[in-house]
Short mmCIF file of N, CA and C in Angstrom, two decimals:
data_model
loop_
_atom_site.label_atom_id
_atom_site.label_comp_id
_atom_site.label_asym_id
_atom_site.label_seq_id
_atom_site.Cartn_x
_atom_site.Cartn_y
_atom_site.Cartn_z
N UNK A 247 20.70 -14.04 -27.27
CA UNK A 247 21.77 -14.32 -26.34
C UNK A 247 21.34 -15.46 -25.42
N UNK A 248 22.33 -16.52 -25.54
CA UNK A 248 21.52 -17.42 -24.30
C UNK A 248 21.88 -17.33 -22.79
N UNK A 249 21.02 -17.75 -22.19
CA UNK A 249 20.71 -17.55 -20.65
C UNK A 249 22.23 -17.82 -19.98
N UNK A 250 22.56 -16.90 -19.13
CA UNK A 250 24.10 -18.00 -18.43
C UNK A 250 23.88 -17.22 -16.89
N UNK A 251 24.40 -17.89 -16.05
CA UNK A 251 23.86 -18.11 -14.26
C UNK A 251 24.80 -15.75 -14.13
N UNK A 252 24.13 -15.34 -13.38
CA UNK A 252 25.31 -14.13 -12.90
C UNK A 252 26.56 -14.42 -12.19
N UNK A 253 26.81 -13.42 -12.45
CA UNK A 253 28.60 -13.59 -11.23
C UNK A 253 27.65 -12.81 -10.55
N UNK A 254 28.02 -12.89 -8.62
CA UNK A 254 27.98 -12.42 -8.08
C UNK A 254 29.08 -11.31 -7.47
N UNK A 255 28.64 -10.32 -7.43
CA UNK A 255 29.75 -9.09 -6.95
C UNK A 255 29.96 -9.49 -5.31
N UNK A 256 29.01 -9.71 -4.81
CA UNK A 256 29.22 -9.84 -3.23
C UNK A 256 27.72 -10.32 -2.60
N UNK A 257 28.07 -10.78 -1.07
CA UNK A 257 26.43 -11.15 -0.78
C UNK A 257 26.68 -10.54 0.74
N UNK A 258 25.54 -11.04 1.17
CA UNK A 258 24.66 -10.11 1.90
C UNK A 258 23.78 -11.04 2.71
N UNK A 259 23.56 -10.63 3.91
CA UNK A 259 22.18 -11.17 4.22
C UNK A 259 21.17 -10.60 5.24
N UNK A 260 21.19 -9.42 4.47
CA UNK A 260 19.88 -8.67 5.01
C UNK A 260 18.57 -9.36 5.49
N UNK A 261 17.64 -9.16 6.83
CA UNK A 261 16.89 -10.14 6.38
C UNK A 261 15.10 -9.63 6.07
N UNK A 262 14.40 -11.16 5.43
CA UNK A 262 13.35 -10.84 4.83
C UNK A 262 12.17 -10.19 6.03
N UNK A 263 11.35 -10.35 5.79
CA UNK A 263 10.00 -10.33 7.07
C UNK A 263 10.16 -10.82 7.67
N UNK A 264 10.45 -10.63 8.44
CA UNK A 264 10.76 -12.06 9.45
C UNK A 264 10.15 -12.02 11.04
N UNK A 265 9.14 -12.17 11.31
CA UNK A 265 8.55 -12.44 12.76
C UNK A 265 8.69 -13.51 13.76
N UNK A 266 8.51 -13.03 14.85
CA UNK A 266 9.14 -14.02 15.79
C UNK A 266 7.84 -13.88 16.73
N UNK A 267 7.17 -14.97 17.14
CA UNK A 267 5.98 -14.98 18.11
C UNK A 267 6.06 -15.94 19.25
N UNK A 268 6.06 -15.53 19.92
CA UNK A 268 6.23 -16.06 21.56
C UNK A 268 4.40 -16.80 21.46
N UNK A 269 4.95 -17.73 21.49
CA UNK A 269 3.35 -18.96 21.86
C UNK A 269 3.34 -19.62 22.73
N UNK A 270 2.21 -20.08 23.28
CA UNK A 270 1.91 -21.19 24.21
C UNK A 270 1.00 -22.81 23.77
N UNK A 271 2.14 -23.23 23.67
CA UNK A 271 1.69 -24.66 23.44
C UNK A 271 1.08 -25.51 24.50
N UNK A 272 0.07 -26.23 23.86
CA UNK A 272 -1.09 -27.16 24.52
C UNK A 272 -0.49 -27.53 25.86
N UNK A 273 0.91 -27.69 26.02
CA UNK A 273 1.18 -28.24 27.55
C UNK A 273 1.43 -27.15 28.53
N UNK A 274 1.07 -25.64 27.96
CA UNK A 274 1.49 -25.00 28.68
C UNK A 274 2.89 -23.95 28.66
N UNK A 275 3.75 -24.48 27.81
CA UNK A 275 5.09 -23.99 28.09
C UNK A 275 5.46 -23.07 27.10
N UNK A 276 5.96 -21.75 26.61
CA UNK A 276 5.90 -21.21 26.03
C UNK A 276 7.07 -21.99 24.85
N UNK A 277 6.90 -20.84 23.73
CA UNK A 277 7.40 -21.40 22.16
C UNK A 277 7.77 -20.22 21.60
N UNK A 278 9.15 -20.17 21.18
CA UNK A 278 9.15 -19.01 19.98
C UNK A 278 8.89 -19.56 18.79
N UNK A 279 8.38 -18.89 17.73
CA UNK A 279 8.17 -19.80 16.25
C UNK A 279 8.47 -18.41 15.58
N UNK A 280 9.08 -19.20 14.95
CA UNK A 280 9.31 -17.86 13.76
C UNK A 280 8.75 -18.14 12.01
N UNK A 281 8.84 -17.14 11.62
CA UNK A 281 7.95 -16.62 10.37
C UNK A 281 8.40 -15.78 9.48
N UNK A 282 8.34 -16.42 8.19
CA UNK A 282 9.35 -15.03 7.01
C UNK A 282 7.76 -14.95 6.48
N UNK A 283 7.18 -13.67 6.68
CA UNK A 283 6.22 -13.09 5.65
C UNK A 283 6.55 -12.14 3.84
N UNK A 284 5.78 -13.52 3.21
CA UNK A 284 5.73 -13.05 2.05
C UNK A 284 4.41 -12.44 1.49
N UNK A 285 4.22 -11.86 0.23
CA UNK A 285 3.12 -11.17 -0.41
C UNK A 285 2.82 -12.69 -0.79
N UNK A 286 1.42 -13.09 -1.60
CA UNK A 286 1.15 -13.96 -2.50
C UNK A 286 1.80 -14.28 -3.33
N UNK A 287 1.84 -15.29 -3.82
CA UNK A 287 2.32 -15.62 -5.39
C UNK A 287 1.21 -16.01 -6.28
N UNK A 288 1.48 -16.20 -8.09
CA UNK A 288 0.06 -17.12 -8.16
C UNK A 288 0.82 -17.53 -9.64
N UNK A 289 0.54 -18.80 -10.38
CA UNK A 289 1.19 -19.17 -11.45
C UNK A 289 0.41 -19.48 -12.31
N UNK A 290 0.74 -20.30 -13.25
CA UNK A 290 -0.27 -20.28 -14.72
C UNK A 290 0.02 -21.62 -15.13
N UNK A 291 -0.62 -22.49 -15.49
CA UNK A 291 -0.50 -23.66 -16.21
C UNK A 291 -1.61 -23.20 -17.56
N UNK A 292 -0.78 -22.73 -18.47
CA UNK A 292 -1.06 -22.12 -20.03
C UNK A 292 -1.31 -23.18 -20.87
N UNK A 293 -2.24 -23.55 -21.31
CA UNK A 293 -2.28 -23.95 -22.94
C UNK A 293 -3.07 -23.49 -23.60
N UNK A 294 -2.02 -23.50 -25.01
CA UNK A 294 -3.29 -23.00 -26.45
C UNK A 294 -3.99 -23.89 -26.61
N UNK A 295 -4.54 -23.75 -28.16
CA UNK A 295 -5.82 -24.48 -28.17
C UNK A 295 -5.25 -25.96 -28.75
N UNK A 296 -3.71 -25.51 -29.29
CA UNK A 296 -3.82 -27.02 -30.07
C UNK A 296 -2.89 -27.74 -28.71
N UNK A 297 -3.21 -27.60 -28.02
CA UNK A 297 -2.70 -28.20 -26.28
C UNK A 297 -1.59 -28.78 -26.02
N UNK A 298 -0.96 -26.73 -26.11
CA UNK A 298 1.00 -26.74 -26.19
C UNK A 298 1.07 -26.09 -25.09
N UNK A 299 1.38 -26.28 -23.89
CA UNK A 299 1.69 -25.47 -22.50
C UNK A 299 3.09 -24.41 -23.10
N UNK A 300 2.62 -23.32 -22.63
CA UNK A 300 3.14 -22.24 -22.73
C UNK A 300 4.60 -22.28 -21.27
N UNK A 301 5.78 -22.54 -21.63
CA UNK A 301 6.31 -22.42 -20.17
C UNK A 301 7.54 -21.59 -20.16
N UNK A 302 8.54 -21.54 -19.29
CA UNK A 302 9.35 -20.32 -19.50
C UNK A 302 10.61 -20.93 -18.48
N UNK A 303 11.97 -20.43 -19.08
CA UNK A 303 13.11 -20.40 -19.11
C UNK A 303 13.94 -19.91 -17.96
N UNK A 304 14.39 -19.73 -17.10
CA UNK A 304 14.81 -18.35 -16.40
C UNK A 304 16.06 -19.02 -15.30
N UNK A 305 16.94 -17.88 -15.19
CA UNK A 305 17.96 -18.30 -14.50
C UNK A 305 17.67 -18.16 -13.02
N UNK A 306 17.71 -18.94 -11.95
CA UNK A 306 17.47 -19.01 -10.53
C UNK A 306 19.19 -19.07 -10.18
N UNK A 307 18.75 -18.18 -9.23
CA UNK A 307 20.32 -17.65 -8.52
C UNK A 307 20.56 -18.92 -7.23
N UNK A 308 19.19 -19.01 -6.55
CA UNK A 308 19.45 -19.99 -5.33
C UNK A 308 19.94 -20.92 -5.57
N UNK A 309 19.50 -21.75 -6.14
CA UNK A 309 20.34 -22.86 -6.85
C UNK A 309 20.98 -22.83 -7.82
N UNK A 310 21.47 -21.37 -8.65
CA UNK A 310 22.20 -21.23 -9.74
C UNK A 310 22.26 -22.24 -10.90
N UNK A 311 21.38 -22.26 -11.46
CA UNK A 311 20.64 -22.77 -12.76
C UNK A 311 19.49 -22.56 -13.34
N UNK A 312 19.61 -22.61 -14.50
CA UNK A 312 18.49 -22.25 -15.61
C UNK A 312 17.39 -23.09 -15.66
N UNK A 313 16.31 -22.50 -14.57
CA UNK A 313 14.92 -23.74 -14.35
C UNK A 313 13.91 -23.34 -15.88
N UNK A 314 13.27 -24.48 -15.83
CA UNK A 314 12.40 -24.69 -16.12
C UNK A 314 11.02 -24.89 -15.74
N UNK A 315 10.05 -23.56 -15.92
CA UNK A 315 8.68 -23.10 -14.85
C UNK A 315 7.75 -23.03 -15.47
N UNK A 316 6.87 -22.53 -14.90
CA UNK A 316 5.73 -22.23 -15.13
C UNK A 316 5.71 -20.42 -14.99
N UNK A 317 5.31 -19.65 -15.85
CA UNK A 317 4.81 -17.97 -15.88
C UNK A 317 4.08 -17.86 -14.65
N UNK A 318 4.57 -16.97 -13.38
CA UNK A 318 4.03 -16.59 -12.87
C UNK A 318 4.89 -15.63 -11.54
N UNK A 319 4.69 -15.08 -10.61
CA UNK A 319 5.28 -14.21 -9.75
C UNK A 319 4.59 -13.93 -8.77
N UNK A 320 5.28 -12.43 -8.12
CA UNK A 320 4.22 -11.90 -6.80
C UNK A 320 2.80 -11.28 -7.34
N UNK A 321 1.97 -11.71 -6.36
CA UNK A 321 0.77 -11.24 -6.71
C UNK A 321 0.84 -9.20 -6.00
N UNK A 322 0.49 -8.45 -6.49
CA UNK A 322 0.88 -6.96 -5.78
C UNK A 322 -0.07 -7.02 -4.98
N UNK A 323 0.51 -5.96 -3.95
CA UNK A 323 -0.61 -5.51 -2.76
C UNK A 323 -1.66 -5.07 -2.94
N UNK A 324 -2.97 -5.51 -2.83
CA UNK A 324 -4.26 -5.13 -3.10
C UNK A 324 -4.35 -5.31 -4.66
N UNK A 325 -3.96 -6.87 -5.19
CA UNK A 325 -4.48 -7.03 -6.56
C UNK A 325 -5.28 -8.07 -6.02
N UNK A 326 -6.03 -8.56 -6.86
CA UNK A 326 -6.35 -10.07 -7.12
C UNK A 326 -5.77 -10.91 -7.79
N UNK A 327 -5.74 -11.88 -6.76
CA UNK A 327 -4.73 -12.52 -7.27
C UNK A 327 -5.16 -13.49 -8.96
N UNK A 328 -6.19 -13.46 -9.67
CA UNK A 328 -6.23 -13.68 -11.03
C UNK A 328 -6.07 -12.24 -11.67
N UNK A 329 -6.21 -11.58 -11.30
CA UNK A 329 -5.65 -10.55 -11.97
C UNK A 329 -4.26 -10.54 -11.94
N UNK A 330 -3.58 -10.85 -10.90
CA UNK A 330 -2.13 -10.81 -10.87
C UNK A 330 -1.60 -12.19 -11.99
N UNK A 331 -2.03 -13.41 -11.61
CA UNK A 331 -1.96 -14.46 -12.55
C UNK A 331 -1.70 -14.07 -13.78
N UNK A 332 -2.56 -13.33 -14.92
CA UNK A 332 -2.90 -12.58 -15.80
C UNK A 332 -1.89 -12.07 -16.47
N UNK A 333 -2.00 -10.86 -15.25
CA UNK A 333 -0.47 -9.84 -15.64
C UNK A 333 0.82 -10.62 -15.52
N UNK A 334 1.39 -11.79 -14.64
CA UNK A 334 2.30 -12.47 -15.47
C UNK A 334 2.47 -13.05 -15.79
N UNK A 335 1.07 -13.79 -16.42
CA UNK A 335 1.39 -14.54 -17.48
C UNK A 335 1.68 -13.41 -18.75
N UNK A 336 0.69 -12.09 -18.79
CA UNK A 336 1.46 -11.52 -20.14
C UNK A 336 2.90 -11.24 -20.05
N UNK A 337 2.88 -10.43 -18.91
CA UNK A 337 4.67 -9.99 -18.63
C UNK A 337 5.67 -10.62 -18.91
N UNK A 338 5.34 -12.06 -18.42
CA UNK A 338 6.35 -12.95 -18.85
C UNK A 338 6.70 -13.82 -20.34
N UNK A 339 5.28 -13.76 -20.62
CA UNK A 339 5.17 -14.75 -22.24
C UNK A 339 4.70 -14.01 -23.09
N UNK A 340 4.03 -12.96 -22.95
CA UNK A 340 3.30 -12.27 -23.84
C UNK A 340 2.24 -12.96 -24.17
N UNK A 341 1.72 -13.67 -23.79
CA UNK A 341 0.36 -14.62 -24.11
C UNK A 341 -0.79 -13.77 -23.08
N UNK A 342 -1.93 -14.05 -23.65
CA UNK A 342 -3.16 -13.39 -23.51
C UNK A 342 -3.86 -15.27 -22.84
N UNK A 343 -4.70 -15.14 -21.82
CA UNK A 343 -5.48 -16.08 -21.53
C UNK A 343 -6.89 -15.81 -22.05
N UNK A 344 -7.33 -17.19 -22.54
CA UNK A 344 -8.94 -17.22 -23.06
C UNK A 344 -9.87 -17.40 -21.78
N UNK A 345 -9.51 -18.35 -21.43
CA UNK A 345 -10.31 -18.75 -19.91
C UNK A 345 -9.36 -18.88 -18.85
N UNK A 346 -9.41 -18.50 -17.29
CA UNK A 346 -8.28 -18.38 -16.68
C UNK A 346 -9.36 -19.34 -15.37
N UNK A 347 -9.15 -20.42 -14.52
CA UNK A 347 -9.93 -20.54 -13.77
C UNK A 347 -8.69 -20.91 -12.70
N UNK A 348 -9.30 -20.70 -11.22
CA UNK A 348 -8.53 -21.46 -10.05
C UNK A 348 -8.38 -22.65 -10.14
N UNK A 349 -7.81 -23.53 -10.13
CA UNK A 349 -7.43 -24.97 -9.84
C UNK A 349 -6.84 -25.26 -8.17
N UNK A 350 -5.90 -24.56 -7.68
CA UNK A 350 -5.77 -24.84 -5.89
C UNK A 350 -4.80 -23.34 -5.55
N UNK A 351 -4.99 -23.70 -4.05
CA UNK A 351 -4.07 -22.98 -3.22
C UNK A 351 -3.29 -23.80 -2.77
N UNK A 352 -2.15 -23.27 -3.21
CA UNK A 352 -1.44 -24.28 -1.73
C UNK A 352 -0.34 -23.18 -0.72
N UNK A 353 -0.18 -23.78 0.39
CA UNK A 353 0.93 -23.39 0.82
C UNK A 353 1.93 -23.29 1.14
N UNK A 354 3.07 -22.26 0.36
CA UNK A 354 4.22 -23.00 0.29
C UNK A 354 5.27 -23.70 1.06
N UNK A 355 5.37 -23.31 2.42
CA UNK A 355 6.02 -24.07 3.71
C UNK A 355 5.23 -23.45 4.61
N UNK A 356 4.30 -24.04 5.34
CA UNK A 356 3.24 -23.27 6.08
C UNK A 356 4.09 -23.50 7.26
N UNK A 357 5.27 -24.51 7.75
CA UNK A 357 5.94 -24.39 8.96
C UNK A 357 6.54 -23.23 9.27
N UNK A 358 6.75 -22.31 8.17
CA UNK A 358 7.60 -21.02 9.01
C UNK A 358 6.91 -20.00 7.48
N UNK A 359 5.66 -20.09 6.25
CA UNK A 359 5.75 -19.23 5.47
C UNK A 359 4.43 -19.03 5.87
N UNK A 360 3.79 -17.56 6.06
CA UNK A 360 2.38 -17.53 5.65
C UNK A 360 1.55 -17.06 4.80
N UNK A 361 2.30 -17.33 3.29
CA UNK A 361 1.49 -16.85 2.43
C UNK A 361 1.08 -18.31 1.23
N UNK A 362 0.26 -17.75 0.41
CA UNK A 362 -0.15 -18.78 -0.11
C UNK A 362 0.11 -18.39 -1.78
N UNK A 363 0.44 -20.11 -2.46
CA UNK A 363 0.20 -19.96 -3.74
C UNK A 363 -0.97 -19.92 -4.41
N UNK A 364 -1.40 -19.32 -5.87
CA UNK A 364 -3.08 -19.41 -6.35
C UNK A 364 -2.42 -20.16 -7.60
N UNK A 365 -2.95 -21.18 -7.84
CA UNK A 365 -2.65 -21.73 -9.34
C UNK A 365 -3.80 -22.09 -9.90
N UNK A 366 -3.36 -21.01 -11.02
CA UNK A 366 -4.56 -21.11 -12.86
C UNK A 366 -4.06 -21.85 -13.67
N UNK A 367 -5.33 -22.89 -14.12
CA UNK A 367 -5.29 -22.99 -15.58
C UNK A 367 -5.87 -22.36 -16.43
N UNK A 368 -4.74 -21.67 -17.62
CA UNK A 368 -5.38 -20.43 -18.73
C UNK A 368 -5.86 -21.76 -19.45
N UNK A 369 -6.50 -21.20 -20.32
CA UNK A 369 -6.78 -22.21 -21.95
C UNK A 369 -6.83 -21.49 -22.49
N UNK A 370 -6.93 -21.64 -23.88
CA UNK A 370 -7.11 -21.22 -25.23
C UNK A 370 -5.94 -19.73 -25.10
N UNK A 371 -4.70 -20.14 -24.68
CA UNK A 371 -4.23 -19.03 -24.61
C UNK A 371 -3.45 -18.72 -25.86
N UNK A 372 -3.16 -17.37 -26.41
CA UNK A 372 -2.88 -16.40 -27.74
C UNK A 372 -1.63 -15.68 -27.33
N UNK A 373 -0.59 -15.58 -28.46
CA UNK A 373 0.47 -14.60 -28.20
C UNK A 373 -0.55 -13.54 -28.53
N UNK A 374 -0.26 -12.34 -27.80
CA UNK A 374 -0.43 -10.93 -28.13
C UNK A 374 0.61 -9.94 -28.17
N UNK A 375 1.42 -10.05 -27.85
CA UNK A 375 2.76 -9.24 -28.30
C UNK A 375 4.00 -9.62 -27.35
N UNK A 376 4.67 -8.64 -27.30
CA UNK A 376 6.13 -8.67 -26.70
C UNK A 376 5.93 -8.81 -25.06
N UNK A 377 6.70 -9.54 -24.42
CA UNK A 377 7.59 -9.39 -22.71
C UNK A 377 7.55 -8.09 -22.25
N UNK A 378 6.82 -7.71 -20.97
CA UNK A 378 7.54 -7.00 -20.51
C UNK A 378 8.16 -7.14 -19.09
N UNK A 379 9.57 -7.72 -19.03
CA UNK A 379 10.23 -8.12 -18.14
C UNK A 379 10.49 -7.10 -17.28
N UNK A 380 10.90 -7.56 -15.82
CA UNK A 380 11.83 -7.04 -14.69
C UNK A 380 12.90 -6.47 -14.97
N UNK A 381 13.65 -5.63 -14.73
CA UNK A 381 14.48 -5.44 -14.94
C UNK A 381 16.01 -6.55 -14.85
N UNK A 382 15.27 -7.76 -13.89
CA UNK A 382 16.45 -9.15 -13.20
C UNK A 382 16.21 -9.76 -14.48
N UNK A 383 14.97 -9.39 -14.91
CA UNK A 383 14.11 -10.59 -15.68
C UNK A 383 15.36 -11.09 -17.13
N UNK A 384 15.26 -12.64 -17.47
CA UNK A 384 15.38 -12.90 -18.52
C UNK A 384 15.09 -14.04 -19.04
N UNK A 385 14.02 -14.18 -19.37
CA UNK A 385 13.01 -15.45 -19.98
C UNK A 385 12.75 -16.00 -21.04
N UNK A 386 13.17 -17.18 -21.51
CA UNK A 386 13.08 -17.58 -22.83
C UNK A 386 11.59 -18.44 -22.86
N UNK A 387 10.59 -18.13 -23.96
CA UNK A 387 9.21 -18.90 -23.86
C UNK A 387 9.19 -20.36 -24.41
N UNK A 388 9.15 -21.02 -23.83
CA UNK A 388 8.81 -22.76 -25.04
C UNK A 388 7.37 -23.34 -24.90
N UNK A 389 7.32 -23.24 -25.97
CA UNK A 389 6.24 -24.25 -26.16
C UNK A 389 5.73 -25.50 -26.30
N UNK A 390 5.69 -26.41 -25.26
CA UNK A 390 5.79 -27.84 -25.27
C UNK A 390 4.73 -28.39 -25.49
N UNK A 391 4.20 -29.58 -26.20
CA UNK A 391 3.02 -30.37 -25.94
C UNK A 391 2.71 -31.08 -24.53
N UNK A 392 1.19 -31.02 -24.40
CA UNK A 392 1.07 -31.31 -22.82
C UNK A 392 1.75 -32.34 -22.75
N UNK A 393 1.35 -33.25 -23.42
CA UNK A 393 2.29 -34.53 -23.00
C UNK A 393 3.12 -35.38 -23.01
N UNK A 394 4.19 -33.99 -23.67
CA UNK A 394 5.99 -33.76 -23.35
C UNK A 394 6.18 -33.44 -22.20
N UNK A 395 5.38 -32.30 -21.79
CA UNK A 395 5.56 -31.51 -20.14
C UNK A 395 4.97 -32.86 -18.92
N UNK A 396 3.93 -33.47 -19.38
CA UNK A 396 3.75 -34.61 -18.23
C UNK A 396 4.85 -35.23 -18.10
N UNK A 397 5.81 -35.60 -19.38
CA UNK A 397 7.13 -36.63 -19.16
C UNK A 397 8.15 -35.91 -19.08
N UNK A 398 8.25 -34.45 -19.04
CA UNK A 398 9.51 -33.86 -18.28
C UNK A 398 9.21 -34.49 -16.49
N UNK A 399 7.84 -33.86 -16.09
CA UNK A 399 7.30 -33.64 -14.59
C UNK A 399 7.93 -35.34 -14.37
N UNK A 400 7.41 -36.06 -14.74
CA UNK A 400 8.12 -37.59 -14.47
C UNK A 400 9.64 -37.42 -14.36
N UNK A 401 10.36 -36.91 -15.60
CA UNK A 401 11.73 -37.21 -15.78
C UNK A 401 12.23 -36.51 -14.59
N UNK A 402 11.29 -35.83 -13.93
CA UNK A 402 12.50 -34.31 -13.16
C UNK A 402 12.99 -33.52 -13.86
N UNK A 403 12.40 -32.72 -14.94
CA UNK A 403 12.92 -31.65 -15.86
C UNK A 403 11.90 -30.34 -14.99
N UNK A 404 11.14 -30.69 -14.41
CA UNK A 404 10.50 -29.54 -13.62
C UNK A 404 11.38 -29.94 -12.18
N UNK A 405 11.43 -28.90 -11.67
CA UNK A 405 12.07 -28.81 -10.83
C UNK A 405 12.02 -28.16 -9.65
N UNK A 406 10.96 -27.32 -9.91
CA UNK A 406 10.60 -26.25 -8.81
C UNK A 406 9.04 -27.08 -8.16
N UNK A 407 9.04 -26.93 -7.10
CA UNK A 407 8.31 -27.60 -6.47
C UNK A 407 7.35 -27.15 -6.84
N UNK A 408 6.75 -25.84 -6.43
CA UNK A 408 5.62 -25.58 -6.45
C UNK A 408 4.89 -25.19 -7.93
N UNK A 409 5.48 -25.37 -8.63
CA UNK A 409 5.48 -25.64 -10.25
C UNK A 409 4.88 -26.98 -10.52
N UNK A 410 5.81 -28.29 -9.95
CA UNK A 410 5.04 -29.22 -9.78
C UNK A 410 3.43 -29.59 -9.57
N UNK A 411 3.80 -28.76 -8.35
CA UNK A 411 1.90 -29.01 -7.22
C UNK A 411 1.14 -28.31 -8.14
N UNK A 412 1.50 -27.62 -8.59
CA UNK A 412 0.61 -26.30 -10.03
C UNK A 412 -0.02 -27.20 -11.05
N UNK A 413 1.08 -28.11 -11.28
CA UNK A 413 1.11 -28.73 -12.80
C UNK A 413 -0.19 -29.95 -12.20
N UNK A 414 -0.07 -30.81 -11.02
CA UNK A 414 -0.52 -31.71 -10.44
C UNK A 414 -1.61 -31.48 -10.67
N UNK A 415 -2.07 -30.05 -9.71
CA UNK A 415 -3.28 -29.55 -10.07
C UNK A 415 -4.22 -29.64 -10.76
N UNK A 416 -3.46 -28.87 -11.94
CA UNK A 416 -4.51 -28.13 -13.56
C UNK A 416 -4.51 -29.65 -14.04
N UNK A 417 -3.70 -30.76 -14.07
CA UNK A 417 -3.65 -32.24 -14.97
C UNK A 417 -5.53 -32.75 -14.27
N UNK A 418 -5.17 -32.34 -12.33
CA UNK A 418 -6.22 -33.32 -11.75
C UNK A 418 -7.79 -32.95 -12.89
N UNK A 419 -7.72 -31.37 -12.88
CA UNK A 419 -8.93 -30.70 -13.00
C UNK A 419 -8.86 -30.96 -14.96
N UNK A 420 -7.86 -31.14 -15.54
CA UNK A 420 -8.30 -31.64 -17.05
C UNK A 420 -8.29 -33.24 -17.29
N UNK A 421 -8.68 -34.00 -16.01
CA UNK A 421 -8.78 -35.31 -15.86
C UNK A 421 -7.76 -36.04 -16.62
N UNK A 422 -6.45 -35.61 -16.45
CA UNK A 422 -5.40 -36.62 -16.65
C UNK A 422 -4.67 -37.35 -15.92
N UNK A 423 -5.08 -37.32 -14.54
CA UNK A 423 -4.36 -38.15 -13.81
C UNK A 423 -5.63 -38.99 -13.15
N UNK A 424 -5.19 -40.18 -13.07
CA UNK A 424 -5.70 -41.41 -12.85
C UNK A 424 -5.64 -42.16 -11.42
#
């Protein structure tokens, strides 16, 4: 079945974490700043061995369209976050990582977010069996050559930012960018 955006029944706007801290700035004068607290995230820049990035499909409601990402999600409370990496990269692709290493943190709007992204590059990564999705979840897997996915990241076929900074990353640390 292919991917198509939801109808929405109705919305809402409950809100997230959201803190509010009364500060004092360098001149003295107080500051409210506010803060949506999230858990971690952490993503995967996948390739097998014959160096086909593993990437994934999925419908985004915020901007209502079918992005094109990188495997990855919330890291859970009291995981590690390569362990979390791990688990979705299987969850989402069913791929198994050979070598999984850190490449960066970043953070994703440190003006009002305080949590941070962890981005891996897997290698030598292996299907090992089936998805096991979210219940929201619905993910189609492709397999691109790396350097189809460098000339999507050029074209703007990636789209999600921090997918980008991911991709930026794992390229710096497999010395492809110049």
């Amino acid at each position: 079945m292919p991917l198509t955006p939801w109808k929405i029944l109705e919305s809402r706007h409950p809100l997230p974490k959201f803190r509010m801290d009364t500060c004092e700035l360098p001149s003295g004068k107080p500051y409210k700043a506010f803060v949506l607290e999230f858990d971690a995230w952490a993503n995967v820049v996948a390739l097998t061995k014959d160096d086909k990035m593993v990437l994934i499909k999925q419908y985004r409601h915020g901007v209502r369209e079918i992005s094109l990402e990188l495997p990855g999600g919330v890291v859970d409370a009291g995981e590690d976050p390569l362990e979390g990496a791990k688990r979705e990269l299987m969850e989402e692709t069913g791929y198994l990582a050979g070598e999984m290493i850190e490449v960066g943190r970043i953070y994703p709007n440190p003006a009002i977010q305080q949590n941070t992204l962890y981005c891996y590059l897997a290698t030598d990564v292996e299907w090992a069996g089936e998805q096991h999705l979210d219940e929201s979840e619905e993910i189609e897997v492709a397999l691109v050559p790396l350097d189809e996915v460098i000339d999507l990241a050029r074209q703007g076929g990636f789209r999600h930012a921090l997918h980008v900074a991911a991709l930026f990353e794992a390229l710096i640390h497999l010395g492809r960018v110049k």
